[in-house]
Amino acid sequence: MNTTSQVVDLSNCDREPIHIPGLIQPHGVLLALDAARRVAHASANVATELGEGAPALGDSVAPHHFEANETVHLLLAQAQALQPLAGTPPALHAVVTLAGRLFDLVVHRQGALVIAEFEQRAPGGPPPQYFGPVLLDVIHRFRGQTSVQALLEEGVRALRALTGFDRVMAYRFRDDDSGDIVAEDRHADLEPYLGWRFPASDIPAQARRLYTVNLMRLIADVGAAPVALHSLPLADEPLDMSHAVLRSVSPIHIEYLRNIGVAASMSLSIVRDGRLWGMLACHHRQPLRLAYPVRSACAVLVELLTAHLQTQTVTEHAAQNAAHRQLQATVLDRLPQASTPAAVLRELAPEFARLFKADAVLVTGPTGVQTWGDVPAPLSVELVNWLRAQDGDAGLVATAALGTTAPELAPLLAGWCGLMAIRYDSGAPGKLVLLRREQIEHVAWGHNPRKEIQAGPLGPRLTPPGSFQLWRETVRGTAQPWTEMEQSSLRELGAGLRRFIAVRVAEMHRHRVAVAAMLRGGDSLPAPLTQEEAPVDRLLRQVMDLSLLQQGRLSLHSEPVALEQLLQDRVDAARRRHQGVSAFCDLSRSGTPSPTVRGDVARLAQLFDSLLDNAVQHGTVGESMVIELDRGDGDDAVVQFSNVSPPLDPQTVDRLFRPDVAAVADNDPRGGLGFGLYIARAIAQAHGGDLVYRYDEPFVTLAVRLPLATA
């Protein structure tokens, strides 16, 4: 391919092998020793910088080398004894004097090799400094910050104070690998870069990978010519310098720095969860050589910053997660009492909008589309139709650019660009839809991210921007993107709603099957009413009983029933059912043996439960009911439920046991009498007995008469 005919842009440098440049920066010397302590790789300036006592390429290191400096030999031996490790290898450091010069000696393992770098101290540099108090002060300052932004601002201030760079910037990456300068501390003469954005191509992919491996990078003098690295002829591959402190830099990056007036730079990576989250970038207008101990202190500073950023992010994430969990719990708690799930979602629409930063909420349900927010009706309808046509209908649909995702809707959007929706009912078209308006974004790029770059002095690959020149772009048609937490939260809510609705549907199906079975000839319920039974189930049971009575098909099982034990069980169940109501006295009866009747224990339990519930509902507050069990005048057992209450008027008494849901006087606000008592009386009569009403001041009494079991 003729590369000169290509449109050249910043992505061309993605293939540059920057970890094996074969060059080092000229303010130091590099040697790489193999397992036999032979010099397998050496920079071209070994003799000139370290003197004649340094070993040459191919030499095996002997005691007389390095002017017999014991510290040098000790560090080399210690490094060779280290086991090769995955990830960032530990570095050994010492300050040594060779050929009359002061060096920072940094030694580390790189696979089977030991890499020794002699980094020359700057002439006339500051004396060694103890950084403990400085870093302790940084820790205190970091602890006082309460947001990610405040931590980054404190980080750039502390790093500039420690190093003396003209400018220190906090650079934070976006999901598309572009990045923004979000904090800055600079010399007053420099123009601000705060708020500027730079395209992903400014830091190519392989550079981002290397920044996660080697977290600190110094370019002491952008204008200095690099020094070549020589290798033995038998060397299998170029020397991997990923962790070398003297590794030279891509000529593309050097040209980039020159063009923007930077003579020295340093970068420190902020890595979280294995990903390059951000960087602290330092620029200086003159060459600047920072000694290794100073850079080490900088690395510690950034490690502290990263830890505090992680803690702060976790704290903020936990607070947001708790808010989302609370909203989910509120929705699920209200469902059992609601007419439909859609009613709950519509009621809580303002809360969904607040928590999810949505400008509108749509809820589809049995009654159509309900809207919270200023969304035109035609758009609501078309949005729902579009969502129904999507694949994975029960899953999450999320977009920040609806006009691009669904171009057929573009004419109707009128500024609505963000959509996130979940289907909450697997068996019906129930959807919860959150909408966001267009977020018109004015981006301040450091240069035109789409500008064609002409070939320059480095050949046809690339000439970087001539300078940072603010290039403004207005981005339209997008909304604020939905975060991972927001998407996860809505997905979990949808799953919870679908589970609840599935259970409710299964219950209703069970009831339909039971009714159908009885209509085909069945005539009894499978179990007695219990205190745990839901009100809707109790009402449905009464409806089914009424149907059986009207058809004359209410039949009973017959077995001996000890009334005292059954009554005591039902009183205990009523106490649990009506927690907080202390209206039950103990069961009282005469001293005669406990009466036994023959009957259906489930139906008798239903009868007694109905009378107990009726007494709680209609008795006078604060007065206890009286429950009596005794033998009647003949071969009968009598159970009386009495509670303090005004007498019922004759019209109500006349309708008391009729099958009429409204069998209550119009002026009686208590309601509920009539329907249940009709069924209760029918159960008593089916056993050969009866249920009657009487008033013995101050008691209203409902008395059940049941024939005793014959011997």
XYZ file of C-alpha atoms in Angstrom:
711
model
C 0.000 0.000 0.000
C 1.219 3.501 -0.811
C 1.180 5.123 2.626
C 1.716 8.582 1.210
C -1.746 8.406 -0.360
C -3.454 7.682 2.961
C -5.305 10.269 4.985
C -2.984 10.539 7.983
C -4.515 10.984 11.412
C -3.445 10.375 14.977
C -4.463 6.709 14.911
C -1.430 5.858 12.735
C 0.881 5.760 15.742
C -1.138 3.023 17.461
C 1.211 0.388 16.023
C 4.449 1.964 17.261
C 6.280 -0.458 19.640
C 7.066 2.158 22.260
C 8.098 -0.399 24.923
C 11.147 -1.458 22.835
C 12.487 1.826 21.464
C 16.160 0.746 21.520
C 17.002 4.206 22.900
C 17.400 5.840 26.309
C 17.367 9.418 27.508
C 20.919 10.828 27.584
C 21.146 11.757 31.282
C 21.885 8.168 32.258
C 23.324 4.771 31.389
C 21.575 1.416 31.029
C 23.003 -2.109 31.307
C 21.092 -5.391 31.094
C 22.739 -8.505 32.545
C 21.768 -12.075 31.726
C 21.728 -15.020 34.146
C 25.531 -15.392 33.809
C 25.917 -11.673 34.744
C 27.043 -10.967 31.204
C 26.201 -7.591 29.680
C 23.629 -8.510 27.018
C 22.464 -4.933 26.340
C 24.263 -1.658 26.962
C 23.680 1.981 26.068
C 26.313 3.560 23.831
C 27.457 5.989 26.558
C 28.620 3.452 29.179
C 32.331 4.252 28.946
C 31.923 8.024 28.666
C 29.563 8.283 31.638
C 30.736 5.520 33.995
C 34.432 5.543 33.122
C 36.789 2.791 32.065
C 35.870 0.697 35.099
C 32.473 -0.120 33.620
C 31.946 -3.449 31.839
C 31.491 -3.384 28.077
C 28.934 -5.206 25.975
C 29.583 -8.964 26.238
C 31.676 -8.695 29.446
C 30.793 -10.712 32.510
C 30.598 -8.437 35.532
C 33.639 -8.912 37.739
C 34.466 -7.497 41.214
C 36.787 -4.836 39.754
C 34.076 -3.378 37.536
C 32.324 -0.149 38.584
C 35.477 0.919 40.408
C 34.907 -2.015 42.793
C 31.962 -0.088 44.249
C 30.442 -2.492 46.793
C 27.011 -0.852 46.667
C 26.711 -1.404 42.911
C 27.706 -5.078 43.155
C 25.406 -5.645 46.140
C 22.363 -4.227 44.324
C 23.110 -6.285 41.215
C 23.378 -9.452 43.302
C 20.172 -8.658 45.205
C 18.270 -8.025 41.990
C 19.518 -11.260 40.454
C 18.278 -13.152 43.514
C 14.753 -11.746 43.096
C 12.171 -14.052 41.554
C 10.640 -12.739 38.323
C 7.168 -11.423 39.100
C 4.126 -10.655 36.999
C 3.066 -7.036 36.971
C 5.317 -4.211 38.119
C 8.629 -5.601 39.432
C 10.132 -4.125 42.606
C 12.987 -1.687 42.049
C 16.115 -1.455 44.183
C 17.714 1.962 44.627
C 20.961 3.423 45.926
C 22.968 6.603 45.414
C 26.468 5.871 44.100
C 29.491 7.848 42.875
C 31.290 6.678 39.736
C 33.804 8.548 37.571
C 33.392 11.498 39.892
C 29.670 11.796 39.185
C 26.675 11.202 41.446
C 24.137 8.674 40.190
C 20.825 7.248 41.296
C 21.241 3.537 40.640
C 17.887 1.836 39.955
C 17.886 -1.939 39.434
C 14.982 -4.292 38.597
C 14.314 -7.714 37.096
C 12.878 -7.950 33.578
C 12.213 -11.623 32.940
C 15.589 -13.406 33.052
C 17.522 -10.125 32.847
C 18.660 -7.659 35.469
C 18.358 -4.059 34.244
C 20.627 -1.536 35.939
C 20.122 2.181 35.223
C 22.575 4.830 36.348
C 20.649 8.109 36.331
C 22.943 11.108 36.715
C 21.980 13.697 39.310
C 21.594 17.227 37.901
C 24.663 19.393 38.597
C 24.000 21.835 41.414
C 20.721 20.155 42.257
C 19.101 20.496 45.668
C 20.451 18.367 48.520
C 18.614 15.154 49.439
C 15.306 15.805 51.117
C 13.284 13.766 53.569
C 9.734 13.612 52.235
C 7.983 12.107 55.242
C 6.528 15.387 56.573
C 5.489 16.453 53.075
C 3.594 13.229 52.438
C 2.069 13.282 55.924
C 0.690 16.741 55.189
C -0.678 15.432 51.875
C -2.461 12.612 53.719
C -4.128 15.099 56.077
C -5.230 17.274 53.162
C -6.602 14.327 51.206
C -8.590 13.172 54.233
C -10.284 16.554 54.403
C -11.737 16.339 50.880
C -15.319 15.192 50.351
C -15.542 14.739 46.579
C -13.572 13.309 43.664
C -13.171 16.779 42.178
C -11.787 18.236 45.414
C -9.291 15.382 45.687
C -8.020 15.982 42.155
C -7.656 19.709 42.802
C -5.680 19.030 45.967
C -3.598 16.423 44.121
C -2.405 18.812 41.386
C -1.636 21.507 43.955
C 0.439 19.117 46.105
C 2.307 17.638 43.120
C 3.292 21.049 41.764
C 4.497 22.136 45.199
C 6.617 18.981 45.458
C 8.173 19.141 41.978
C 8.234 22.779 40.880
C 6.724 22.108 37.440
C 5.180 25.121 35.708
C 1.896 23.300 35.164
C 0.287 20.229 36.720
C -2.997 18.930 35.319
C -5.432 16.200 36.317
C -6.580 14.424 33.179
C -9.620 12.143 33.439
C -10.527 9.634 30.742
C -13.999 9.141 29.340
C -15.490 5.828 28.247
C -14.418 6.527 24.647
C -10.796 7.123 25.822
C -10.926 10.834 25.132
C -10.154 12.874 28.203
C -10.751 16.159 29.965
C -8.471 18.366 32.015
C -10.561 18.552 35.165
C -8.109 20.216 37.574
C -5.041 22.411 37.086
C -2.386 24.277 39.036
C -0.130 26.494 36.889
C 2.265 29.400 36.730
C 0.408 32.687 36.399
C 2.023 33.407 33.002
C 0.508 30.314 31.388
C -2.890 30.221 29.754
C -5.334 27.805 31.402
C -6.133 24.416 29.919
C -8.815 23.634 32.505
C -11.948 22.233 30.885
C -10.272 21.366 27.580
C -10.882 17.968 26.050
C -8.446 15.916 23.990
C -9.293 13.071 21.597
C -8.390 9.465 22.341
C -5.802 9.552 19.537
C -3.649 11.968 21.545
C -2.744 9.048 23.814
C -2.649 5.996 21.519
C -3.873 2.619 22.697
C -0.429 1.118 23.260
C 0.601 4.171 25.268
C -2.463 3.782 27.491
C -1.522 0.137 28.025
C 2.025 1.067 28.961
C 0.767 3.712 31.389
C -0.969 0.928 33.330
C 2.330 -0.983 33.585
C 4.803 1.831 34.275
C 2.939 4.348 36.409
C 5.533 7.141 36.320
C 7.293 8.671 33.331
C 9.802 11.546 33.217
C 11.089 13.276 30.097
C 13.855 15.425 31.533
C 14.790 17.279 28.334
C 12.551 17.179 25.278
C 15.323 18.627 23.099
C 18.073 16.170 24.116
C 19.202 13.578 21.570
C 18.543 9.996 22.708
C 21.314 7.425 23.164
C 21.267 4.152 21.266
C 21.067 0.804 23.003
C 23.390 -1.940 21.685
C 22.730 -5.668 22.071
C 24.743 -8.857 21.657
C 24.293 -10.487 18.245
C 22.714 -13.543 19.846
C 20.028 -11.566 21.650
C 16.704 -13.214 20.845
C 14.621 -10.046 20.839
C 14.859 -6.335 21.578
C 15.091 -5.326 25.225
C 11.690 -4.775 26.812
C 12.044 -1.422 28.579
C 8.493 -1.168 29.902
C 9.743 -0.566 33.458
C 12.946 1.309 32.646
C 13.165 4.830 34.064
C 15.450 5.997 31.241
C 13.399 4.595 28.364
C 13.305 7.060 25.492
C 10.024 8.402 24.219
C 8.276 8.099 20.899
C 9.543 10.754 18.477
C 5.905 11.515 17.729
C 5.356 12.460 21.372
C 8.577 14.484 21.454
C 7.447 16.487 18.464
C 4.048 16.955 20.084
C 5.650 18.387 23.237
C 7.961 20.652 21.270
C 5.072 22.064 19.305
C 3.222 23.085 22.442
C 6.291 24.666 24.051
C 7.063 21.979 26.643
C 10.746 21.286 27.432
C 10.223 18.713 30.222
C 7.266 16.620 31.268
C 6.271 13.979 33.762
C 3.165 11.830 33.909
C 1.818 9.700 36.728
C -0.959 7.203 36.123
C -4.144 6.801 38.139
C -5.101 3.162 37.620
C -8.310 1.719 39.021
C -9.491 -1.858 38.547
C -6.713 -2.423 36.010
C -7.894 0.445 33.798
C -6.267 3.808 33.172
C -8.764 6.056 34.963
C -6.770 9.271 34.718
C -3.345 10.888 34.894
C -1.510 13.722 36.531
C 0.461 15.428 33.751
C 3.274 17.892 34.472
C 4.761 20.412 32.004
C 7.773 22.698 32.313
C 9.081 25.350 29.960
C 12.731 24.463 30.676
C 14.507 21.100 30.999
C 13.936 19.687 34.489
C 15.694 16.673 35.949
C 14.006 15.332 39.076
C 16.059 12.914 41.162
C 14.669 9.430 41.613
C 13.819 9.959 45.325
C 11.709 12.995 44.399
C 9.899 11.014 41.725
C 9.375 8.179 44.193
C 7.727 10.627 46.568
C 5.537 11.770 43.682
C 4.577 8.160 42.991
C 3.622 7.709 46.652
C 1.564 10.886 46.476
C -0.375 9.559 43.491
C -0.854 6.175 45.163
C -2.370 8.011 48.142
C -4.534 10.033 45.793
C -5.699 6.886 43.997
C -6.606 5.223 47.302
C -8.618 8.256 48.437
C -10.300 8.496 45.046
C -11.285 4.847 45.379
C -12.654 5.389 48.869
C -14.553 8.501 47.840
C -15.970 6.789 44.778
C -17.052 3.779 46.832
C -18.730 6.109 49.348
C -20.573 8.010 46.629
C -21.470 4.756 44.874
C -22.796 3.251 48.125
C -24.996 6.286 48.777
C -26.392 6.166 45.251
C -26.909 2.420 45.463
C -28.753 2.782 48.784
C -31.084 5.346 47.229
C -31.818 3.038 44.306
C -32.398 0.073 46.643
C -34.785 2.166 48.719
C -36.830 3.123 45.668
C -36.977 -0.515 44.558
C -38.148 -1.536 48.046
C -40.802 1.188 48.054
C -42.185 -0.012 44.732
C -42.317 -3.662 45.805
C -43.816 -2.813 49.224
C -46.710 -0.929 47.621
C -47.552 -3.537 45.024
C -49.698 -5.893 47.187
C -52.109 -3.073 48.114
C -52.232 -1.497 44.643
C -54.805 -2.072 41.941
C -52.064 -2.527 39.294
C -48.262 -2.235 39.171
C -48.712 0.628 36.707
C -50.544 2.613 39.404
C -47.564 2.289 41.758
C -45.069 3.283 39.071
C -47.129 6.287 38.045
C -47.494 7.385 41.673
C -43.726 7.191 42.143
C -42.855 8.801 38.802
C -41.490 11.993 40.475
C -39.140 9.843 42.571
C -37.944 7.961 39.493
C -37.311 11.266 37.737
C -35.353 12.661 40.682
C -33.198 9.603 41.319
C -32.510 8.782 37.652
C -32.142 12.441 36.622
C -34.914 11.946 34.075
C -37.037 14.731 32.620
C -40.078 12.547 31.945
C -41.491 9.145 32.877
C -43.862 6.979 30.841
C -45.746 4.022 32.301
C -47.703 1.658 30.083
C -50.350 -0.561 31.594
C -53.905 -1.830 31.184
C -55.256 1.714 30.759
C -52.721 2.797 28.134
C -49.773 5.183 28.471
C -49.543 7.432 31.513
C -47.082 10.325 31.353
C -45.243 12.347 33.934
C -43.514 15.247 32.210
C -44.013 17.338 29.106
C -43.984 14.621 26.452
C -46.343 15.039 23.470
C -48.960 12.286 23.245
C -47.991 11.249 19.676
C -44.386 10.768 20.750
C -45.446 8.698 23.774
C -47.438 6.360 21.586
C -44.684 5.981 18.987
C -42.028 5.413 21.649
C -44.059 2.570 23.124
C -44.647 1.062 19.688
C -40.932 1.287 18.911
C -40.002 -0.376 22.211
C -42.394 -3.253 21.562
C -40.569 -3.960 18.317
C -37.146 -4.229 19.957
C -35.384 -7.543 20.470
C -35.022 -8.769 24.028
C -38.270 -7.131 25.053
C -37.909 -8.076 28.709
C -34.414 -6.632 28.875
C -33.122 -3.118 29.217
C -33.132 -0.618 26.348
C -30.852 2.379 26.900
C -29.572 5.082 24.587
C -28.321 8.635 24.910
C -28.888 9.376 21.204
C -32.427 8.250 20.426
C -32.446 10.040 17.080
C -29.508 7.892 15.953
C -30.777 4.668 17.542
C -34.281 5.104 16.147
C -34.039 7.442 13.142
C -37.673 6.790 12.255
C -38.629 8.652 15.449
C -36.404 11.670 14.750
C -39.201 13.904 13.340
C -41.166 13.539 16.591
C -38.377 13.819 19.171
C -38.255 17.627 19.514
C -35.271 17.528 21.876
C -35.907 14.199 23.622
C -32.668 12.230 23.160
C -32.122 9.935 26.147
C -34.239 6.831 26.740
C -33.985 3.972 29.206
C -36.808 1.458 29.444
C -37.615 -1.859 31.045
C -40.495 -4.254 30.537
C -41.947 -4.977 33.963
C -44.685 -7.449 32.973
C -43.667 -10.480 30.935
C -47.241 -11.340 30.001
C -48.525 -7.881 29.039
C -47.220 -4.703 27.379
C -46.172 -3.109 30.663
C -43.167 -0.798 30.357
C -41.446 1.805 32.475
C -39.727 4.418 30.308
C -37.382 7.176 31.495
C -36.583 10.065 29.169
C -33.932 12.777 29.110
C -33.833 15.943 27.105
C -31.026 16.879 24.745
C -27.878 18.073 26.489
C -26.322 20.635 24.166
C -22.608 20.347 24.855
C -20.039 22.960 23.950
C -16.737 21.059 23.823
C -13.454 22.933 24.126
C -11.023 20.673 22.254
C -7.299 21.204 22.530
C -7.269 20.912 18.742
C -9.620 19.792 16.015
C -10.025 16.052 16.672
C -10.944 15.378 13.037
C -8.401 17.602 11.359
C -6.313 15.886 8.686
C -2.684 15.895 9.755
C -0.157 16.549 6.995
C 3.108 14.631 6.702
C 6.033 16.368 8.384
C 9.705 15.930 9.292
C 9.151 12.428 10.667
C 7.907 11.133 7.348
C 4.419 10.400 6.122
C 3.078 9.210 9.503
C 2.145 12.323 11.370
C 2.877 15.885 12.298
C 1.206 16.609 15.650
C -0.673 19.862 16.213
C 1.505 22.936 15.994
C 0.188 24.113 19.363
C -2.742 23.729 21.692
C -5.268 25.918 19.929
C -8.737 25.896 21.426
C -11.191 24.464 18.940
C -14.836 24.678 19.989
C -17.483 22.225 18.893
C -21.183 22.161 19.669
C -22.481 18.627 20.094
C -26.222 18.109 19.647
C -28.588 15.183 19.471
C -27.394 13.498 22.653
C -28.438 13.420 26.280
C -26.440 12.743 29.406
C -25.514 9.033 29.169
C -27.140 6.571 31.557
C -24.641 5.304 34.115
C -23.946 1.636 34.752
C -25.586 1.966 38.170
C -28.735 3.499 36.693
C -28.999 0.739 34.122
C -28.364 -1.982 36.686
C -30.908 -0.499 39.087
C -33.681 -0.331 36.490
C -32.850 -3.835 35.297
C -33.151 -5.180 38.865
C -36.427 -3.341 39.412
C -37.862 -4.821 36.228
C -36.874 -8.312 37.355
C -38.471 -7.773 40.775
C -41.695 -6.507 39.211
C -41.876 -9.428 36.805
C -41.386 -11.891 39.678
C -44.177 -10.280 41.699
C -46.572 -10.228 38.760
C -45.758 -13.847 37.908
C -46.664 -14.905 41.456
C -49.879 -12.867 41.350
C -50.845 -14.409 38.000
C -50.147 -17.895 39.354
C -52.392 -17.222 42.359
C -55.221 -15.977 40.184
C -54.823 -19.012 37.937
C -55.070 -21.256 40.987
C -58.273 -19.540 42.050
C -59.759 -19.823 38.562
C -58.958 -23.529 38.528
C -60.614 -23.962 41.934
C -63.775 -22.141 40.847
C -63.940 -24.120 37.615
C -63.549 -27.378 39.531
C -66.413 -26.513 41.854
C -68.648 -25.460 39.010
C -68.014 -28.889 37.473
C -69.248 -30.616 40.641
C -66.748 -29.982 43.423
C -68.375 -28.592 46.553
C -65.735 -27.926 49.198
C -62.666 -25.789 49.699
C -59.321 -27.481 50.202
C -58.486 -25.834 53.524
C -59.984 -23.565 56.218
C -59.372 -19.853 56.315
C -56.191 -18.917 58.132
C -54.931 -15.702 59.648
C -52.252 -15.504 56.964
C -54.735 -15.565 54.097
C -54.787 -12.348 52.084
C -57.997 -10.279 52.092
C -58.457 -10.749 48.349
C -58.255 -14.527 48.824
C -60.800 -14.411 51.663
C -63.186 -12.396 49.519
C -62.740 -14.785 46.605
C -63.429 -17.717 48.927
C -66.670 -16.059 50.018
C -67.647 -15.502 46.381
C -67.078 -19.185 45.634
C -69.092 -20.194 48.727
C -71.941 -17.949 47.628
C -71.920 -19.621 44.224
C -72.123 -23.067 45.824
C -74.961 -22.014 48.118
C -76.968 -20.570 45.245
C -76.548 -23.879 43.410
C -77.449 -25.913 46.514
C -74.132 -27.797 46.301
C -72.471 -26.922 49.634
C -71.644 -30.344 51.113
C -69.674 -31.271 54.220
C -67.230 -33.826 55.469
C -68.352 -35.449 58.700
C -66.101 -36.292 61.623
C -66.103 -35.754 65.407
C -65.075 -32.221 66.335
C -64.119 -31.119 69.888
C -65.596 -27.613 69.973
C -63.505 -26.303 72.879
C -60.217 -27.087 71.168
C -61.396 -25.766 67.795
C -62.684 -22.534 69.356
C -59.451 -21.988 71.270
C -57.441 -22.475 68.073
C -59.595 -19.939 66.214
C -59.355 -17.388 69.059
C -55.545 -17.720 68.999
C -55.548 -17.299 65.237
C -57.776 -14.202 65.527
C -55.343 -12.668 68.031
C -52.535 -13.102 65.530
C -54.696 -11.834 62.691
C -55.750 -8.700 64.563
C -52.455 -7.753 66.184
C -52.820 -4.820 68.567
C -56.526 -5.494 69.221
C -56.931 -6.745 72.799
C -60.645 -7.493 72.507
C -60.547 -11.250 73.129
C -61.311 -12.683 76.534
C -60.562 -16.304 77.277
C -63.097 -18.891 76.241
C -65.545 -19.586 79.077
C -67.855 -22.568 79.505
C -69.738 -24.467 82.215
C -68.128 -27.265 84.167
C -69.700 -29.946 82.023
C -67.458 -32.006 79.701
C -66.416 -30.351 76.481
C -69.116 -30.917 73.889
C -68.363 -32.783 70.690
C -70.224 -32.357 67.438
C -70.037 -34.093 64.091
C -69.159 -31.917 61.184
C -66.668 -30.457 58.721
C -63.801 -28.996 60.763
C -62.750 -26.661 57.926
C -66.257 -25.241 57.560
C -66.741 -24.844 61.304
C -63.395 -23.019 61.515
C -64.604 -20.730 58.717
C -67.832 -20.085 60.637
C -66.058 -19.169 63.889
C -63.461 -17.014 62.094
C -66.266 -15.035 60.459
C -67.981 -14.366 63.806
C -64.714 -13.411 65.531
C -63.781 -10.977 62.762
C -67.291 -9.519 62.827
C -67.099 -8.956 66.592
C -63.727 -7.168 66.292
C -64.989 -4.928 63.514
C -68.290 -3.951 65.115
C -67.615 -4.013 68.813
C -67.055 -0.934 70.964
C -63.376 0.085 71.122
C -61.772 -0.844 74.421
C -64.437 -3.413 75.379
C -63.670 -7.119 75.371
C -65.935 -9.624 73.687
C -67.306 -12.589 75.602
C -67.122 -16.076 74.115
C -69.150 -18.796 75.842
C -69.431 -22.509 75.113
C -72.156 -24.547 76.798
C -74.727 -27.241 76.275
C -78.166 -26.032 75.273
C -81.539 -27.121 76.651
C -81.608 -30.276 74.527
C -79.031 -32.257 72.586
C -77.263 -29.124 71.359
C -74.021 -27.239 71.925
C -74.250 -23.436 71.958
C -71.417 -21.013 71.191
C -72.138 -17.336 71.888
C -70.072 -14.376 70.642
C -71.073 -11.233 72.570
C -69.580 -7.770 72.466
C -70.626 -4.368 73.798
C -72.434 -2.533 71.042
C -75.630 -0.538 70.404
C -78.522 -2.673 69.149
C -79.043 -2.996 65.425
C -82.173 -1.333 64.038
C -84.982 -3.661 62.906
C -84.365 -2.995 59.212
C -80.745 -4.138 59.529
C -81.734 -7.192 61.579
C -84.211 -8.129 58.868
C -81.453 -8.128 56.253
C -78.678 -9.493 58.485
C -78.502 -13.003 57.042
C -79.522 -12.243 53.469
C -77.064 -12.859 50.563
C -76.678 -9.131 49.914
C -73.313 -7.395 49.968
C -75.053 -4.158 50.966
C -77.163 -5.695 53.766
C -76.290 -2.854 56.130
C -78.321 0.207 57.098
C -77.395 3.168 54.935
C -76.485 5.206 57.990
C -74.175 2.541 59.407
C -70.618 3.533 58.455
C -69.039 0.307 59.595
C -70.067 -1.851 56.657
C -69.332 -5.506 56.038
C -72.367 -7.131 57.752
C -74.645 -9.405 55.789
C -72.595 -11.239 53.147
C -70.251 -13.136 55.455
C -73.018 -13.789 58.019
C -75.223 -15.288 55.326
C -72.491 -17.836 54.548
C -71.817 -18.426 58.278
C -75.522 -19.141 58.913
C -75.627 -21.472 55.899
C -72.685 -23.464 57.344
C -74.451 -23.751 60.713
C -77.689 -24.861 59.059
C -75.830 -27.388 56.893
C -74.678 -28.982 60.181
C -78.283 -29.178 61.430
C -78.000 -26.083 63.585
C -78.541 -22.339 63.225
C -77.060 -18.873 63.759
C -79.244 -16.220 65.430
C -78.971 -12.617 66.575
C -80.203 -11.158 69.840
C -79.566 -8.107 72.012
C -79.027 -8.440 75.784
C -78.045 -4.950 76.963
C -75.247 -3.962 76.640
C -74.332 -6.948 74.453
C -74.991 -7.751 70.842
C -74.843 -11.542 70.633
C -74.539 -13.956 67.741
C -75.255 -17.485 68.934
C -74.418 -20.673 67.057
C -76.406 -23.818 67.854
C -74.971 -27.174 66.717
C -76.340 -30.683 67.430
C -74.168 -32.851 69.664
C -72.572 -35.953 68.277
C -74.550 -39.084 69.076
C -72.838 -41.946 70.812
